[in-house]
Structure formats: C-alpha cells, structure tokens
Short mmCIF file of C-alpha atoms in Angstrom, two decimals:
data_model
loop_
_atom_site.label_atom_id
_atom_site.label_comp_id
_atom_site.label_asym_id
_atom_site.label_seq_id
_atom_site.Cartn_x
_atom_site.Cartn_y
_atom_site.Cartn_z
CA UNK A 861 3.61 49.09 3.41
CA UNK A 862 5.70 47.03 5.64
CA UNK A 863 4.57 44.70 8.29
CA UNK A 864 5.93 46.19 11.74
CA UNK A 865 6.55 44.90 15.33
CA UNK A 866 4.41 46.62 18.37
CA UNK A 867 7.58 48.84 18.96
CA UNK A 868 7.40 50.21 15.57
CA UNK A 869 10.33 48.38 13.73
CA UNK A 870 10.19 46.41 10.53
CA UNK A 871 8.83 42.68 11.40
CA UNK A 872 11.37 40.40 9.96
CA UNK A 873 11.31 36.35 10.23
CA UNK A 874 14.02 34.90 13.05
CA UNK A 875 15.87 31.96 11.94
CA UNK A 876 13.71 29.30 9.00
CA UNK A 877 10.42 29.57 7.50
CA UNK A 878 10.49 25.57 7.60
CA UNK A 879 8.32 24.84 10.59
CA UNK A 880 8.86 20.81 10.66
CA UNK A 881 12.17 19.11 10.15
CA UNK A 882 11.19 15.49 8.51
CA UNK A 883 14.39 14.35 9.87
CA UNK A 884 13.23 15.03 13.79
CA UNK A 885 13.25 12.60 16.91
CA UNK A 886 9.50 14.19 17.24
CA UNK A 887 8.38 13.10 13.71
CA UNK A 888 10.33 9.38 14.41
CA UNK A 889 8.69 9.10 17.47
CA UNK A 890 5.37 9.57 15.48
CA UNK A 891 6.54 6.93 12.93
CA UNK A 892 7.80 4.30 15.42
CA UNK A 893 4.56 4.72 17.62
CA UNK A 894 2.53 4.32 14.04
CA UNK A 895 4.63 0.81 13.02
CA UNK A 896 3.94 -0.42 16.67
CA UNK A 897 0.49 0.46 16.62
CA UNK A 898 -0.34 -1.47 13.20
CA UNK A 899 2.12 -4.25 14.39
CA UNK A 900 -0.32 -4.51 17.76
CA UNK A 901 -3.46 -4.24 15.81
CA UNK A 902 -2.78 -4.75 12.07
CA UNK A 903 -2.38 -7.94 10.44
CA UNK A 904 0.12 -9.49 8.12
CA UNK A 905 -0.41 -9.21 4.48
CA UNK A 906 2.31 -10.91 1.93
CA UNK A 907 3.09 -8.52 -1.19
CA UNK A 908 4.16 -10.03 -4.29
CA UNK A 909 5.89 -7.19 -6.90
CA UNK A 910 4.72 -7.57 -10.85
CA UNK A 911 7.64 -7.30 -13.15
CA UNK A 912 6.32 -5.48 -16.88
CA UNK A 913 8.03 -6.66 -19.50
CA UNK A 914 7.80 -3.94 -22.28
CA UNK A 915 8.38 -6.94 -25.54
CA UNK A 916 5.35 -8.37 -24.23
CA UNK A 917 2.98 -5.52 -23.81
CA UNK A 918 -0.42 -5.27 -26.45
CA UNK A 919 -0.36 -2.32 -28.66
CA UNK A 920 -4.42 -1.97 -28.22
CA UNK A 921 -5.13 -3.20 -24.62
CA UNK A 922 -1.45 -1.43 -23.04
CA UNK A 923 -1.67 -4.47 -20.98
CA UNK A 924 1.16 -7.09 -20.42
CA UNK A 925 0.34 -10.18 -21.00
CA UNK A 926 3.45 -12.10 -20.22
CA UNK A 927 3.94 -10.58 -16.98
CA UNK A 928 5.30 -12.25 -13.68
CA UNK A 929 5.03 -11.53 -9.87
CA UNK A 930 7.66 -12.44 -7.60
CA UNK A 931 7.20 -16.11 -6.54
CA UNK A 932 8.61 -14.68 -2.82
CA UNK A 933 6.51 -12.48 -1.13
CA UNK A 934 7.28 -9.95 1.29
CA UNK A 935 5.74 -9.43 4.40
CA UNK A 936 3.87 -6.46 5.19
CA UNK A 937 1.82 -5.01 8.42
CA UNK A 938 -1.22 -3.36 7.96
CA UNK A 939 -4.64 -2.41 9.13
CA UNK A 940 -8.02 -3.91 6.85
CA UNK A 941 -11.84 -4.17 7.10
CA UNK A 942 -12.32 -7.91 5.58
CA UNK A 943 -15.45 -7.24 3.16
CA UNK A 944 -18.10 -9.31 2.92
CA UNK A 945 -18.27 -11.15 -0.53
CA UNK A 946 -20.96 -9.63 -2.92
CA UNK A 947 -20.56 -11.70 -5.80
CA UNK A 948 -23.23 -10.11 -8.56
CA UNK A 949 -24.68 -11.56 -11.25
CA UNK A 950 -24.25 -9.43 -14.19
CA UNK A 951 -24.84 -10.09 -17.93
CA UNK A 952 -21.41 -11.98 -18.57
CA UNK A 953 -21.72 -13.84 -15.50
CA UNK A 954 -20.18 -13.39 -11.74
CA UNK A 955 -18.85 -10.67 -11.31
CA UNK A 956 -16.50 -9.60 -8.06
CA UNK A 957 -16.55 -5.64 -7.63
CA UNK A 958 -15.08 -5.80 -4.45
CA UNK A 959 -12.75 -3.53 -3.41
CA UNK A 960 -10.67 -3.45 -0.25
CA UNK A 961 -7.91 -0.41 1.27
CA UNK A 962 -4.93 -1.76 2.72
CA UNK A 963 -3.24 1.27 5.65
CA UNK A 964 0.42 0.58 5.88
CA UNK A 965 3.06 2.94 7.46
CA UNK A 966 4.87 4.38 4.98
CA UNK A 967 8.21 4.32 6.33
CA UNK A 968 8.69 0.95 7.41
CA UNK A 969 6.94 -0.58 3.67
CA UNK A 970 9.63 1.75 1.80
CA UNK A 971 12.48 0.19 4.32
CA UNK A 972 11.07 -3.47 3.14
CA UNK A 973 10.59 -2.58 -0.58
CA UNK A 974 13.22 0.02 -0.93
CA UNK A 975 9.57 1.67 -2.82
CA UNK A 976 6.13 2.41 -3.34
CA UNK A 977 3.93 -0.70 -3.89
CA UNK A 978 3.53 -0.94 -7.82
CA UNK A 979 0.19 -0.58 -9.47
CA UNK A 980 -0.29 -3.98 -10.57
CA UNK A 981 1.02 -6.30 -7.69
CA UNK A 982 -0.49 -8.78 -5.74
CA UNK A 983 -1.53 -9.09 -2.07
CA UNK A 984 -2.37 -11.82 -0.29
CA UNK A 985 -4.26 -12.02 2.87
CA UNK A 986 -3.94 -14.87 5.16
CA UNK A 987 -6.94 -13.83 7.34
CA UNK A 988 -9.47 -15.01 4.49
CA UNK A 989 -6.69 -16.35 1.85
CA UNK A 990 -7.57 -13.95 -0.27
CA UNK A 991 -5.63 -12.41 -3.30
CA UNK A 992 -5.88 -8.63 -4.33
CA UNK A 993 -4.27 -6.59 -6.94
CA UNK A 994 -3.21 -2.88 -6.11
CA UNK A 995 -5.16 -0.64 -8.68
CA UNK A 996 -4.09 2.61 -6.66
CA UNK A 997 -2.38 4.30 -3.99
CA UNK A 998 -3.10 7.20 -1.94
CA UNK A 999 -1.25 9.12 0.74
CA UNK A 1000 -2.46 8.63 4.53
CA UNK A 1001 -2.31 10.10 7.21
CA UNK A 1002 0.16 13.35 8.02
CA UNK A 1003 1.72 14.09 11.10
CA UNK A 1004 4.46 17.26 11.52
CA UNK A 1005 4.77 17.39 7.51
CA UNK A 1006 5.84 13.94 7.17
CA UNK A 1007 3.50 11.46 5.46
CA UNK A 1008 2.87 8.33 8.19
CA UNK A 1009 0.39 6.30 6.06
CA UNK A 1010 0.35 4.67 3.17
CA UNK A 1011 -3.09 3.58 2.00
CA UNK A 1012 -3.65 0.46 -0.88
CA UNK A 1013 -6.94 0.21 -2.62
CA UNK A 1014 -7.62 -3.27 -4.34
CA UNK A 1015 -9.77 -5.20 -6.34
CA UNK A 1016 -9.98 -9.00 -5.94
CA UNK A 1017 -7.25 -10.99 -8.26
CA UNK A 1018 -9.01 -12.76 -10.71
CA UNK A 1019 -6.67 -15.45 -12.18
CA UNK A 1020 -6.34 -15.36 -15.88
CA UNK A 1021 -5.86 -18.22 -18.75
CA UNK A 1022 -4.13 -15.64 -20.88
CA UNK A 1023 -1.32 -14.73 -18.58
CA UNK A 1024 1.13 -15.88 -16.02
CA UNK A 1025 -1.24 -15.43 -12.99
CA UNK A 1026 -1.16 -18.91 -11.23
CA UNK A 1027 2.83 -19.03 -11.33
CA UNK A 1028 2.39 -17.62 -7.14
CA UNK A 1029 2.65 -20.17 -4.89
CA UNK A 1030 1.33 -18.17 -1.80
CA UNK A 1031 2.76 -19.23 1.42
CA UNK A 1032 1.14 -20.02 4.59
CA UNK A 1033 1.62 -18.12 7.92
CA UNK A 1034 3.22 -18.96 10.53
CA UNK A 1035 1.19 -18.60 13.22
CA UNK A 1036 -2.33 -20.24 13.58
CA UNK A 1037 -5.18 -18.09 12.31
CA UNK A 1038 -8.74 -19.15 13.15
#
C-alpha cells in the first residue's frame, strides 16, 4: 500500500528530507542573538584547561595526581545563579556539596577553546572569587537542529596537598565588580 496524493498519484518527497541546514543565516542569526544575549546579561567566567598526564595516573583511584591546569585562563561568557554557601557538617568535617551550572553558547566557547570544556578543569568566578571544577556537561538549548547551549555543572574546587592544585594564579577582572 502506497501513500498517494488527493489526485490519486503515488506521494513522493520533493527535493531533501533534511528540514534544517546547520550551516543557515537563520540558525546564525539564532547563535549571534544567543552570544549577545549572554554577553548583555551573562557574566565573565575564566576557564583554566587540566592537562592528564597518563605516567602519573593511580592504578586504584584512576585519578592523576600530578596533574596541571593552565596557569592562563580563558575568558568565557555565561549565565549563573550564585548559590548560597551551605557548608555541612558531616562526620569527617566540612563538607561543600555545592554544585553550580554554568550556560554558555556553544558556538562561540568551541571558537575560544577550539573544544568542549574537559571534565576536570577549573572555573573561576570573579563575581564571588570562587573556583569550580567541571564534573559534567550537558547539551542546552536547541534551536533549528543546531545545539545553542552549552550547560557546565560544577562542584566547588577544593585545593589539595597531594596534587598540583594551588599552581593557578587566578587573575583579576578588569572591570570593577561590587
């Protein structure tokens, strides 16, 4: 049985099944309106890349301890909810369960990084000089077939003894912040 057109003939498909081409001016437009939008109501975050090095990663744990983040980071636009601290007290002490997600366009962070984010890296945020480490990314928003958003969810950095994790020297903005 063959689908058919009111006249009676066979229905066939006219010209490409694709409905959105990721390359359009329509789906740019949606991307330059999104990177203007976060640049008007976003707020700078600095990213700072870890680098793995495979000689120096545990056999148990399948964590690196002699890992290093960039010492330059790169700045990033993006829209946050600053969290409230929570600090509980569990039964090893303080413990910082906070978690934040980071909304960057996708486009313009794999223009700066030539990337993804890595799992791993470090973010600093000026607004509260806080520093987070990406434990995941997730796909935003999607406009046309084209993804627009790129969404970070952190955990708060907690400096380590056992590593290299004070080697960042985290530099300030430039532009007053109150």
């Amino acid at each position: 049985m063959a689908i058919r057109n009111p006249d009676g003939s066979i229905y066939s498909v006219s010209g490409s099944t694709q409905q959105f081409d990721p390359e359009s001016p329509e789906h740019n437009l949606f991307n330059q309106w999104d990177q203007e939008a976060i640049r008007q109501g976003g707020s700078p975050i600095f990213y700072y890349e870890v680098f793995i090095q495979p000689q120096t990663v545990d056999k148990l744990y399948l964590e690196d301890r002699g890992k290093h983040w960039s010492p330059i980071g790169i700045e990033l636009w993006c829209f946050y909810e600053p969290v409230a601290n929570q600090n509980l007290q569990g039964l090893f002490g303080i413990d910082a369960p906070d978690e934040m997600i980071f909304e960057l366009n996708y486009r313009e962070t794999l223009q700066k990084l030539g990337h993804v984010p890595k799992i791993g890296s470090r973010i600093f945020s000026p607004h509260k000089s806080e520093s987070w480490k990406i434990i995941q990314r997730n796909d935003g928003e999607f406009k046309m077939w084209g993804q627009l958003r790129l969404q970070l969810i952190c955990q708060k950095f907690q400096e380590s003894t056992t590593d290299n994790s004070k080697t960042i020297h985290q530099p300030l903005p430039d532009f007053k912040i109150n």
